[in-house]
Structures are given as structure tokens and as C-alpha cells.
Amino acid sequence: MALIVALGAFLMTLAGGWTAQRVTDRRHLVLGLAGGLMLGVVGLDLLPEALRAAGREVFGVPLALLLFVAGFLVAHLGERLLAVRQAAHGGTNGDGNGHGHGHEQGGRVPQMGLAAAAAMVGHSLADGVALGVAFQVGGGMGVAVALAVVTHDFADGFNTYTLTRLYGNAHRKARMMLFADAVAPVVGAASTALFTLPEEPLGAYLGFFGGALLYLAAAEILPEAHHRHPALSTLLCTVGGVAGIWLVVGLAD
């Protein structure tokens, strides 16, 4: 049953990525929606789950929150280091004068987009593991987790494709990362026949991943969405993305 549900998640992820590809003529709306979806996933899904699973404190602060901050800082440092490395090798210049492809992407480093998409793939793999474990625990738990995984995998696919393209990667690479993200829940669910992931490490991972995802949403996607199109429609897409994740979380509970 877990594998059947994971196949549903596979299709939903591809549907999310397909949707992101088809609305590129409204790029600011796509980015606004992606930012809202990511903010909703972090604040309403990942962080509460991380606090429940890894609730012990380290020097007065919940472990999940410490790793949340660590994830944010690691994403920030990773982007800065890649940007410095690219600048040192003249990689930001598409035409030798800083006015080419790198300029169009605001000096963004393509590798950062691939790293962000890879993190999304890792998250989808963990979703698959959680799905398999939930069906081992019991049918009711399995159904609840299945609903959450299948519905929010649409957002995962949408965000994976959008993140990869935002940093200037080619359509082919974006589609490769989308496919990897779609396959990941199936692999994760199948792996639970061999092992189970303890609750606390899973919660720690969710906290760390949530921090990294929040950095990408707040520092990259939302500023880019409002840079050239500071329209009310873009803001409404962001709010709609958050509201959509809230609906998904509420239905799953």
C-alpha cells in the first residue's frame, strides 16, 4: 500500500513540475506562489513536525530549532561561498563584461540551484520513508501521512523545477531534478522494508532542512518575484501558497 501511495506522489510531483514549466510567461506569479508554498511548508508542516519528533533541548533551546537556524546559516554560507568562487573564476559574466547570462540571473550560481533541488529530493526521500513507517504503524496513521505526502508533493515538484531554473540551469537539468524528486518517495517507501528511521534523527533533519528552505524562500525566491513585478497579484499568489499548505496540513490532521 505504501508503494502504491508513493506512486501517486510520483505523479503529483511530476504534475507540479509540469505546471511550473507551463506558466513561465508569468514568471513573477510562479515565483510568488513558490515562495508562499515554501514558507507554508516550513512554518506549518516541517517545523511543527520537527519540534514534535526532536523535542529535547540543548542548552535551553529545542534541538529542532537549533538545527533550523543551522540550516538557514548553511544555505546562506553555501550560496556566498559559491558566489565568491564563481566571481574569482569570472563565472558571473556571460559576455566577459558582467552583462550576460549571470547578469540576467542576478549573479546567481547555477550550482546553488542544483544543491537546493537536491535538498528537495532528499526531503522527498524522507517523505517516502515516513510513508512506509506510517503504514507499518497502522492503517489510520498510513492514510493520514499518505494524504499529506501526496498533496504536498505537488508543491515539491513545483518548487524543485522553479528553484533549478531560478538559478539559471537549463530546462534539461531542471527536468532531471524534477524526475529525481518524483522517484525519491518511491525509493524511500521501498527502503522501509529494510530499515526504519528513528524519530529523533528524522526530526533533526526536518529542522535543518526547514531552515535551508526558509532561506531560499525569503532571501532568493520572494525578492526575485517582487523585483520587476511588485504587483498585488504576486503577493496574492504568495498568500495563496501559504493558505494552500495550511489547507493540506489541516486535511491531513
PDB file of C-alpha atoms in Angstrom:
ATOM      1  CA  MET A   1       0.000   0.000   0.000  1.00  0.00           C
ATOM      2  CA  ALA A   2       2.839   2.398   0.835  1.00  0.00           C
ATOM      3  CA  LEU A   3       4.355   1.824  -2.614  1.00  0.00           C
ATOM      4  CA  ILE A   4       1.002   2.450  -4.316  1.00  0.00           C
ATOM      5  CA  VAL A   5       0.659   5.752  -2.470  1.00  0.00           C
ATOM      6  CA  ALA A   6       4.284   6.599  -3.306  1.00  0.00           C
ATOM      7  CA  LEU A   7       3.455   6.110  -6.998  1.00  0.00           C
ATOM      8  CA  GLY A   8       0.648   8.630  -6.511  1.00  0.00           C
ATOM      9  CA  ALA A   9       3.203  11.019  -5.018  1.00  0.00           C
ATOM     10  CA  PHE A  10       5.413  10.373  -8.066  1.00  0.00           C
ATOM     11  CA  LEU A  11       2.620  11.519 -10.387  1.00  0.00           C
ATOM     12  CA  MET A  12       1.742  14.539  -8.229  1.00  0.00           C
ATOM     13  CA  THR A  13       5.376  15.672  -8.199  1.00  0.00           C
ATOM     14  CA  LEU A  14       5.560  15.475 -11.983  1.00  0.00           C
ATOM     15  CA  ALA A  15       2.269  17.375 -12.209  1.00  0.00           C
ATOM     16  CA  GLY A  16       3.705  20.152 -10.028  1.00  0.00           C
ATOM     17  CA  GLY A  17       6.809  20.441 -12.186  1.00  0.00           C
ATOM     18  CA  TRP A  18       4.750  20.356 -15.390  1.00  0.00           C
ATOM     19  CA  THR A  19       2.617  23.224 -14.065  1.00  0.00           C
ATOM     20  CA  ALA A  20       5.738  25.280 -13.257  1.00  0.00           C
ATOM     21  CA  GLN A  21       7.017  24.746 -16.817  1.00  0.00           C
ATOM     22  CA  ARG A  22       3.761  25.794 -18.450  1.00  0.00           C
ATOM     23  CA  VAL A  23       3.404  29.185 -16.748  1.00  0.00           C
ATOM     24  CA  THR A  24       6.838  30.641 -17.447  1.00  0.00           C
ATOM     25  CA  ASP A  25       5.252  33.640 -19.176  1.00  0.00           C
ATOM     26  CA  ARG A  26       4.011  34.641 -15.715  1.00  0.00           C
ATOM     27  CA  ARG A  27       7.361  34.120 -14.000  1.00  0.00           C
ATOM     28  CA  HIS A  28       6.700  36.579 -11.174  1.00  0.00           C
ATOM     29  CA  LEU A  29       3.472  34.766 -10.310  1.00  0.00           C
ATOM     30  CA  VAL A  30       5.254  31.389 -10.375  1.00  0.00           C
ATOM     31  CA  LEU A  31       7.957  32.681  -8.028  1.00  0.00           C
ATOM     32  CA  GLY A  32       5.417  34.349  -5.752  1.00  0.00           C
ATOM     33  CA  LEU A  33       3.467  31.088  -5.492  1.00  0.00           C
ATOM     34  CA  ALA A  34       6.641  29.037  -4.990  1.00  0.00           C
ATOM     35  CA  GLY A  35       7.752  31.363  -2.182  1.00  0.00           C
ATOM     36  CA  GLY A  36       4.383  31.023  -0.490  1.00  0.00           C
ATOM     37  CA  LEU A  37       4.381  27.250  -0.838  1.00  0.00           C
ATOM     38  CA  MET A  38       7.881  27.022   0.638  1.00  0.00           C
ATOM     39  CA  LEU A  39       7.037  29.373   3.506  1.00  0.00           C
ATOM     40  CA  GLY A  40       3.909  27.344   4.254  1.00  0.00           C
ATOM     41  CA  VAL A  41       5.764  24.027   4.139  1.00  0.00           C
ATOM     42  CA  VAL A  42       8.422  25.324   6.541  1.00  0.00           C
ATOM     43  CA  GLY A  43       6.219  27.114   9.069  1.00  0.00           C
ATOM     44  CA  LEU A  44       3.118  24.917   9.028  1.00  0.00           C
ATOM     45  CA  ASP A  45       4.479  21.464   8.216  1.00  0.00           C
ATOM     46  CA  LEU A  46       8.221  20.900   8.678  1.00  0.00           C
ATOM     47  CA  LEU A  47       8.904  22.936  11.807  1.00  0.00           C
ATOM     48  CA  PRO A  48       5.944  21.653  13.887  1.00  0.00           C
ATOM     49  CA  GLU A  49       6.814  18.080  12.896  1.00  0.00           C
ATOM     50  CA  ALA A  50      10.486  18.640  13.736  1.00  0.00           C
ATOM     51  CA  LEU A  51       9.608  20.015  17.177  1.00  0.00           C
ATOM     52  CA  ARG A  52       7.398  17.011  17.877  1.00  0.00           C
ATOM     53  CA  ALA A  53       9.975  14.464  16.737  1.00  0.00           C
ATOM     54  CA  ALA A  54      13.160  16.083  18.115  1.00  0.00           C
ATOM     55  CA  GLY A  55      11.814  17.915  21.130  1.00  0.00           C
ATOM     56  CA  ARG A  56      14.749  17.576  23.539  1.00  0.00           C
ATOM     57  CA  GLU A  57      16.564  20.772  24.463  1.00  0.00           C
ATOM     58  CA  VAL A  58      20.245  21.642  24.068  1.00  0.00           C
ATOM     59  CA  PHE A  59      21.328  24.423  26.447  1.00  0.00           C
ATOM     60  CA  GLY A  60      17.774  25.671  26.828  1.00  0.00           C
ATOM     61  CA  VAL A  61      16.796  25.583  23.139  1.00  0.00           C
ATOM     62  CA  PRO A  62      14.911  22.767  21.350  1.00  0.00           C
ATOM     63  CA  LEU A  63      17.256  20.749  19.139  1.00  0.00           C
ATOM     64  CA  ALA A  64      14.959  21.179  16.143  1.00  0.00           C
ATOM     65  CA  LEU A  65      15.177  24.984  16.412  1.00  0.00           C
ATOM     66  CA  LEU A  66      18.967  24.938  16.720  1.00  0.00           C
ATOM     67  CA  LEU A  67      19.195  22.864  13.559  1.00  0.00           C
ATOM     68  CA  PHE A  68      16.616  25.124  11.893  1.00  0.00           C
ATOM     69  CA  VAL A  69      18.939  28.106  12.440  1.00  0.00           C
ATOM     70  CA  ALA A  70      21.925  25.978  11.373  1.00  0.00           C
ATOM     71  CA  GLY A  71      20.157  25.046   8.134  1.00  0.00           C
ATOM     72  CA  PHE A  72      19.444  28.708   7.386  1.00  0.00           C
ATOM     73  CA  LEU A  73      23.083  29.664   8.012  1.00  0.00           C
ATOM     74  CA  VAL A  74      24.493  26.758   5.998  1.00  0.00           C
ATOM     75  CA  ALA A  75      22.313  27.701   2.999  1.00  0.00           C
ATOM     76  CA  HIS A  76      23.450  31.321   3.312  1.00  0.00           C
ATOM     77  CA  LEU A  77      27.133  30.416   3.656  1.00  0.00           C
ATOM     78  CA  GLY A  78      26.916  27.898   0.828  1.00  0.00           C
ATOM     79  CA  GLU A  79      25.471  30.467  -1.537  1.00  0.00           C
ATOM     80  CA  ARG A  80      28.052  33.103  -0.571  1.00  0.00           C
ATOM     81  CA  LEU A  81      30.971  30.683  -0.983  1.00  0.00           C
ATOM     82  CA  LEU A  82      29.737  29.553  -4.388  1.00  0.00           C
ATOM     83  CA  ALA A  83      29.213  33.174  -5.449  1.00  0.00           C
ATOM     84  CA  VAL A  84      32.744  34.134  -4.359  1.00  0.00           C
ATOM     85  CA  ARG A  85      34.191  31.102  -6.150  1.00  0.00           C
ATOM     86  CA  GLN A  86      32.298  31.935  -9.331  1.00  0.00           C
ATOM     87  CA  ALA A  87      33.385  35.582  -9.190  1.00  0.00           C
ATOM     88  CA  ALA A  88      37.017  34.540  -8.688  1.00  0.00           C
ATOM     89  CA  HIS A  89      36.810  32.472 -11.876  1.00  0.00           C
ATOM     90  CA  GLY A  90      34.933  35.120 -13.834  1.00  0.00           C
ATOM     91  CA  GLY A  91      31.824  32.923 -13.913  1.00  0.00           C
ATOM     92  CA  THR A  92      29.309  35.696 -13.360  1.00  0.00           C
ATOM     93  CA  ASN A  93      29.966  37.236 -16.749  1.00  0.00           C
ATOM     94  CA  GLY A  94      28.066  35.890 -19.697  1.00  0.00           C
ATOM     95  CA  ASP A  95      29.847  38.159 -22.181  1.00  0.00           C
ATOM     96  CA  GLY A  96      33.058  38.971 -20.345  1.00  0.00           C
ATOM     97  CA  ASN A  97      31.667  42.278 -19.058  1.00  0.00           C
ATOM     98  CA  GLY A  98      29.174  41.079 -16.494  1.00  0.00           C
ATOM     99  CA  HIS A  99      26.149  41.632 -18.736  1.00  0.00           C
ATOM    100  CA  GLY A 100      25.403  38.132 -19.947  1.00  0.00           C
ATOM    101  CA  HIS A 101      23.597  35.156 -18.534  1.00  0.00           C
ATOM    102  CA  GLY A 102      24.886  35.663 -14.992  1.00  0.00           C
ATOM    103  CA  HIS A 103      23.581  39.209 -15.005  1.00  0.00           C
ATOM    104  CA  GLU A 104      20.151  38.014 -16.037  1.00  0.00           C
ATOM    105  CA  GLN A 105      20.131  35.694 -13.069  1.00  0.00           C
ATOM    106  CA  GLY A 106      21.198  38.446 -10.661  1.00  0.00           C
ATOM    107  CA  GLY A 107      24.651  36.917 -10.204  1.00  0.00           C
ATOM    108  CA  ARG A 108      23.159  33.616  -9.009  1.00  0.00           C
ATOM    109  CA  VAL A 109      25.244  30.491  -9.140  1.00  0.00           C
ATOM    110  CA  PRO A 110      23.694  27.552 -11.054  1.00  0.00           C
ATOM    111  CA  GLN A 111      25.260  25.044  -8.642  1.00  0.00           C
ATOM    112  CA  MET A 112      23.253  26.584  -5.811  1.00  0.00           C
ATOM    113  CA  GLY A 113      20.050  25.838  -7.696  1.00  0.00           C
ATOM    114  CA  LEU A 114      21.106  22.238  -8.187  1.00  0.00           C
ATOM    115  CA  ALA A 115      22.045  21.946  -4.498  1.00  0.00           C
ATOM    116  CA  ALA A 116      18.664  23.358  -3.483  1.00  0.00           C
ATOM    117  CA  ALA A 117      16.870  20.944  -5.805  1.00  0.00           C
ATOM    118  CA  ALA A 118      18.964  18.080  -4.414  1.00  0.00           C
ATOM    119  CA  ALA A 119      17.822  19.068  -0.927  1.00  0.00           C
ATOM    120  CA  MET A 120      14.230  18.876  -2.170  1.00  0.00           C
ATOM    121  CA  VAL A 121      14.957  15.376  -3.480  1.00  0.00           C
ATOM    122  CA  GLY A 122      16.344  14.415  -0.062  1.00  0.00           C
ATOM    123  CA  HIS A 123      13.199  15.725   1.564  1.00  0.00           C
ATOM    124  CA  SER A 124      11.019  13.685  -0.806  1.00  0.00           C
ATOM    125  CA  LEU A 125      13.098  10.613   0.043  1.00  0.00           C
ATOM    126  CA  ALA A 126      12.382  11.248   3.738  1.00  0.00           C
ATOM    127  CA  ASP A 127       8.685  11.635   2.860  1.00  0.00           C
ATOM    128  CA  GLY A 128       8.763   8.173   1.342  1.00  0.00           C
ATOM    129  CA  VAL A 129      10.444   6.743   4.439  1.00  0.00           C
ATOM    130  CA  ALA A 130       7.825   8.406   6.666  1.00  0.00           C
ATOM    131  CA  LEU A 131       5.105   6.957   4.451  1.00  0.00           C
ATOM    132  CA  GLY A 132       6.463   3.430   4.727  1.00  0.00           C
ATOM    133  CA  VAL A 133       6.917   3.703   8.503  1.00  0.00           C
ATOM    134  CA  ALA A 134       3.383   5.088   8.922  1.00  0.00           C
ATOM    135  CA  PHE A 135       1.856   2.067   7.171  1.00  0.00           C
ATOM    136  CA  GLN A 136       3.949  -0.197   9.403  1.00  0.00           C
ATOM    137  CA  VAL A 137       2.478   1.515  12.471  1.00  0.00           C
ATOM    138  CA  GLY A 138      -1.124   1.198  11.354  1.00  0.00           C
ATOM    139  CA  GLY A 139      -3.682   1.865   8.654  1.00  0.00           C
ATOM    140  CA  GLY A 140      -5.047   5.095  10.148  1.00  0.00           C
ATOM    141  CA  MET A 141      -1.607   6.609  10.502  1.00  0.00           C
ATOM    142  CA  GLY A 142      -0.724   5.462   6.996  1.00  0.00           C
ATOM    143  CA  VAL A 143      -3.772   7.125   5.459  1.00  0.00           C
ATOM    144  CA  ALA A 144      -3.057  10.431   7.245  1.00  0.00           C
ATOM    145  CA  VAL A 145       0.588  10.504   6.141  1.00  0.00           C
ATOM    146  CA  ALA A 146      -0.395   9.394   2.625  1.00  0.00           C
ATOM    147  CA  LEU A 147      -2.770  12.338   2.262  1.00  0.00           C
ATOM    148  CA  ALA A 148      -0.094  14.766   3.434  1.00  0.00           C
ATOM    149  CA  VAL A 149       2.641  13.325   1.207  1.00  0.00           C
ATOM    150  CA  VAL A 150       0.592  13.055  -1.985  1.00  0.00           C
ATOM    151  CA  THR A 151      -0.948  16.523  -1.721  1.00  0.00           C
ATOM    152  CA  HIS A 152       2.187  18.448  -0.822  1.00  0.00           C
ATOM    153  CA  ASP A 153       4.314  16.607  -3.385  1.00  0.00           C
ATOM    154  CA  PHE A 154       2.622  18.778  -5.993  1.00  0.00           C
ATOM    155  CA  ALA A 155       4.234  21.749  -4.238  1.00  0.00           C
ATOM    156  CA  ASP A 156       7.545  19.852  -4.043  1.00  0.00           C
ATOM    157  CA  GLY A 157       7.589  19.266  -7.786  1.00  0.00           C
ATOM    158  CA  PHE A 158       6.621  22.867  -8.471  1.00  0.00           C
ATOM    159  CA  ASN A 159       9.372  24.170  -6.184  1.00  0.00           C
ATOM    160  CA  THR A 160      12.059  21.760  -7.418  1.00  0.00           C
ATOM    161  CA  TYR A 161      11.632  22.834 -11.036  1.00  0.00           C
ATOM    162  CA  THR A 162      11.297  26.529 -10.116  1.00  0.00           C
ATOM    163  CA  LEU A 163      14.405  26.540  -7.904  1.00  0.00           C
ATOM    164  CA  THR A 164      16.568  24.832 -10.526  1.00  0.00           C
ATOM    165  CA  ARG A 165      15.529  27.261 -13.247  1.00  0.00           C
ATOM    166  CA  LEU A 166      15.731  30.335 -10.988  1.00  0.00           C
ATOM    167  CA  TYR A 167      19.498  29.916 -10.699  1.00  0.00           C
ATOM    168  CA  GLY A 168      19.984  29.744 -14.459  1.00  0.00           C
ATOM    169  CA  ASN A 169      20.126  25.997 -15.045  1.00  0.00           C
ATOM    170  CA  ALA A 170      18.905  24.604 -18.357  1.00  0.00           C
ATOM    171  CA  HIS A 171      15.447  23.063 -18.801  1.00  0.00           C
ATOM    172  CA  ARG A 172      17.084  19.646 -19.180  1.00  0.00           C
ATOM    173  CA  LYS A 173      18.713  19.830 -15.747  1.00  0.00           C
ATOM    174  CA  ALA A 174      15.513  21.136 -14.190  1.00  0.00           C
ATOM    175  CA  ARG A 175      13.586  18.188 -15.638  1.00  0.00           C
ATOM    176  CA  MET A 176      16.253  15.757 -14.391  1.00  0.00           C
ATOM    177  CA  MET A 177      15.940  17.131 -10.849  1.00  0.00           C
ATOM    178  CA  LEU A 178      12.142  17.027 -11.133  1.00  0.00           C
ATOM    179  CA  PHE A 179      12.255  13.362 -12.139  1.00  0.00           C
ATOM    180  CA  ALA A 180      14.651  12.563  -9.272  1.00  0.00           C
ATOM    181  CA  ASP A 181      12.279  14.326  -6.877  1.00  0.00           C
ATOM    182  CA  ALA A 182       9.359  12.299  -8.221  1.00  0.00           C
ATOM    183  CA  VAL A 183      11.212   8.970  -7.871  1.00  0.00           C
ATOM    184  CA  ALA A 184      12.505   9.732  -4.349  1.00  0.00           C
ATOM    185  CA  PRO A 185       9.264   8.954  -2.397  1.00  0.00           C
ATOM    186  CA  VAL A 186       9.006   5.572  -4.143  1.00  0.00           C
ATOM    187  CA  VAL A 187      12.605   4.730  -3.203  1.00  0.00           C
ATOM    188  CA  GLY A 188      12.041   5.957   0.362  1.00  0.00           C
ATOM    189  CA  ALA A 189       8.880   3.904   0.833  1.00  0.00           C
ATOM    190  CA  ALA A 190      10.539   0.781  -0.586  1.00  0.00           C
ATOM    191  CA  SER A 191      13.540   1.215   1.724  1.00  0.00           C
ATOM    192  CA  THR A 192      11.387   0.781   4.844  1.00  0.00           C
ATOM    193  CA  ALA A 193      11.232  -2.928   4.050  1.00  0.00           C
ATOM    194  CA  LEU A 194      14.917  -2.972   5.048  1.00  0.00           C
ATOM    195  CA  PHE A 195      15.135  -0.432   7.906  1.00  0.00           C
ATOM    196  CA  THR A 196      13.276   2.233   9.837  1.00  0.00           C
ATOM    197  CA  LEU A 197      14.495   5.740  10.675  1.00  0.00           C
ATOM    198  CA  PRO A 198      14.361   6.653  14.395  1.00  0.00           C
ATOM    199  CA  GLU A 199      12.051   9.558  15.196  1.00  0.00           C
ATOM    200  CA  GLU A 200      14.608  11.973  16.687  1.00  0.00           C
ATOM    201  CA  PRO A 201      17.094  11.934  13.767  1.00  0.00           C
ATOM    202  CA  LEU A 202      14.172  12.440  11.384  1.00  0.00           C
ATOM    203  CA  GLY A 203      13.003  15.437  13.418  1.00  0.00           C
ATOM    204  CA  ALA A 204      16.528  16.865  13.463  1.00  0.00           C
ATOM    205  CA  TYR A 205      16.748  16.518   9.688  1.00  0.00           C
ATOM    206  CA  LEU A 206      13.379  18.242   9.208  1.00  0.00           C
ATOM    207  CA  GLY A 207      14.516  21.176  11.348  1.00  0.00           C
ATOM    208  CA  PHE A 208      17.742  21.595   9.381  1.00  0.00           C
ATOM    209  CA  PHE A 209      16.006  21.274   6.016  1.00  0.00           C
ATOM    210  CA  GLY A 210      13.317  23.748   7.092  1.00  0.00           C
ATOM    211  CA  GLY A 211      15.948  26.392   7.862  1.00  0.00           C
ATOM    212  CA  ALA A 212      17.612  25.950   4.479  1.00  0.00           C
ATOM    213  CA  LEU A 213      14.259  26.110   2.706  1.00  0.00           C
ATOM    214  CA  LEU A 214      13.265  29.269   4.556  1.00  0.00           C
ATOM    215  CA  TYR A 215      16.491  30.958   3.449  1.00  0.00           C
ATOM    216  CA  LEU A 216      15.796  30.137  -0.188  1.00  0.00           C
ATOM    217  CA  ALA A 217      12.224  31.412   0.064  1.00  0.00           C
ATOM    218  CA  ALA A 218      12.989  34.626   1.974  1.00  0.00           C
ATOM    219  CA  ALA A 219      16.357  35.601   0.504  1.00  0.00           C
ATOM    220  CA  GLU A 220      16.024  34.401  -3.082  1.00  0.00           C
ATOM    221  CA  ILE A 221      12.594  33.495  -4.398  1.00  0.00           C
ATOM    222  CA  LEU A 222      10.351  36.185  -2.877  1.00  0.00           C
ATOM    223  CA  PRO A 223      12.736  39.120  -3.581  1.00  0.00           C
ATOM    224  CA  GLU A 224      13.067  37.929  -7.183  1.00  0.00           C
ATOM    225  CA  ALA A 225       9.286  37.588  -7.504  1.00  0.00           C
ATOM    226  CA  HIS A 226       8.708  41.219  -6.467  1.00  0.00           C
ATOM    227  CA  HIS A 227      11.815  42.753  -8.075  1.00  0.00           C
ATOM    228  CA  ARG A 228      10.401  43.560 -11.507  1.00  0.00           C
ATOM    229  CA  HIS A 229       6.719  42.898 -10.850  1.00  0.00           C
ATOM    230  CA  PRO A 230       5.766  44.342  -7.429  1.00  0.00           C
ATOM    231  CA  ALA A 231       2.118  43.628  -8.241  1.00  0.00           C
ATOM    232  CA  LEU A 232      -0.768  42.746  -5.965  1.00  0.00           C
ATOM    233  CA  SER A 233      -1.260  39.544  -7.978  1.00  0.00           C
ATOM    234  CA  THR A 234       2.232  38.359  -6.994  1.00  0.00           C
ATOM    235  CA  LEU A 235       1.513  38.998  -3.318  1.00  0.00           C
ATOM    236  CA  LEU A 236      -1.811  37.171  -3.606  1.00  0.00           C
ATOM    237  CA  CYS A 237      -0.023  34.167  -5.120  1.00  0.00           C
ATOM    238  CA  THR A 238       2.341  34.103  -2.133  1.00  0.00           C
ATOM    239  CA  VAL A 239      -0.503  34.303   0.369  1.00  0.00           C
ATOM    240  CA  GLY A 240      -2.392  31.680  -1.645  1.00  0.00           C
ATOM    241  CA  GLY A 241       0.588  29.337  -1.497  1.00  0.00           C
ATOM    242  CA  VAL A 242       0.743  29.599   2.304  1.00  0.00           C
ATOM    243  CA  ALA A 243      -3.040  29.122   2.577  1.00  0.00           C
ATOM    244  CA  GLY A 244      -2.863  26.069   0.307  1.00  0.00           C
ATOM    245  CA  ILE A 245      -0.284  24.367   2.528  1.00  0.00           C
ATOM    246  CA  TRP A 246      -2.374  25.242   5.613  1.00  0.00           C
ATOM    247  CA  LEU A 247      -5.345  23.520   3.962  1.00  0.00           C
ATOM    248  CA  VAL A 248      -3.258  20.446   3.195  1.00  0.00           C
ATOM    249  CA  VAL A 249      -1.928  20.248   6.766  1.00  0.00           C
ATOM    250  CA  GLY A 250      -5.426  20.703   8.187  1.00  0.00           C
ATOM    251  CA  LEU A 251      -6.895  17.962   5.996  1.00  0.00           C
ATOM    252  CA  ALA A 252      -4.050  15.606   6.880  1.00  0.00           C
ATOM    253  CA  ASP A 253      -4.676  16.089  10.613  1.00  0.00           C
TER     254      ASP A 253
END
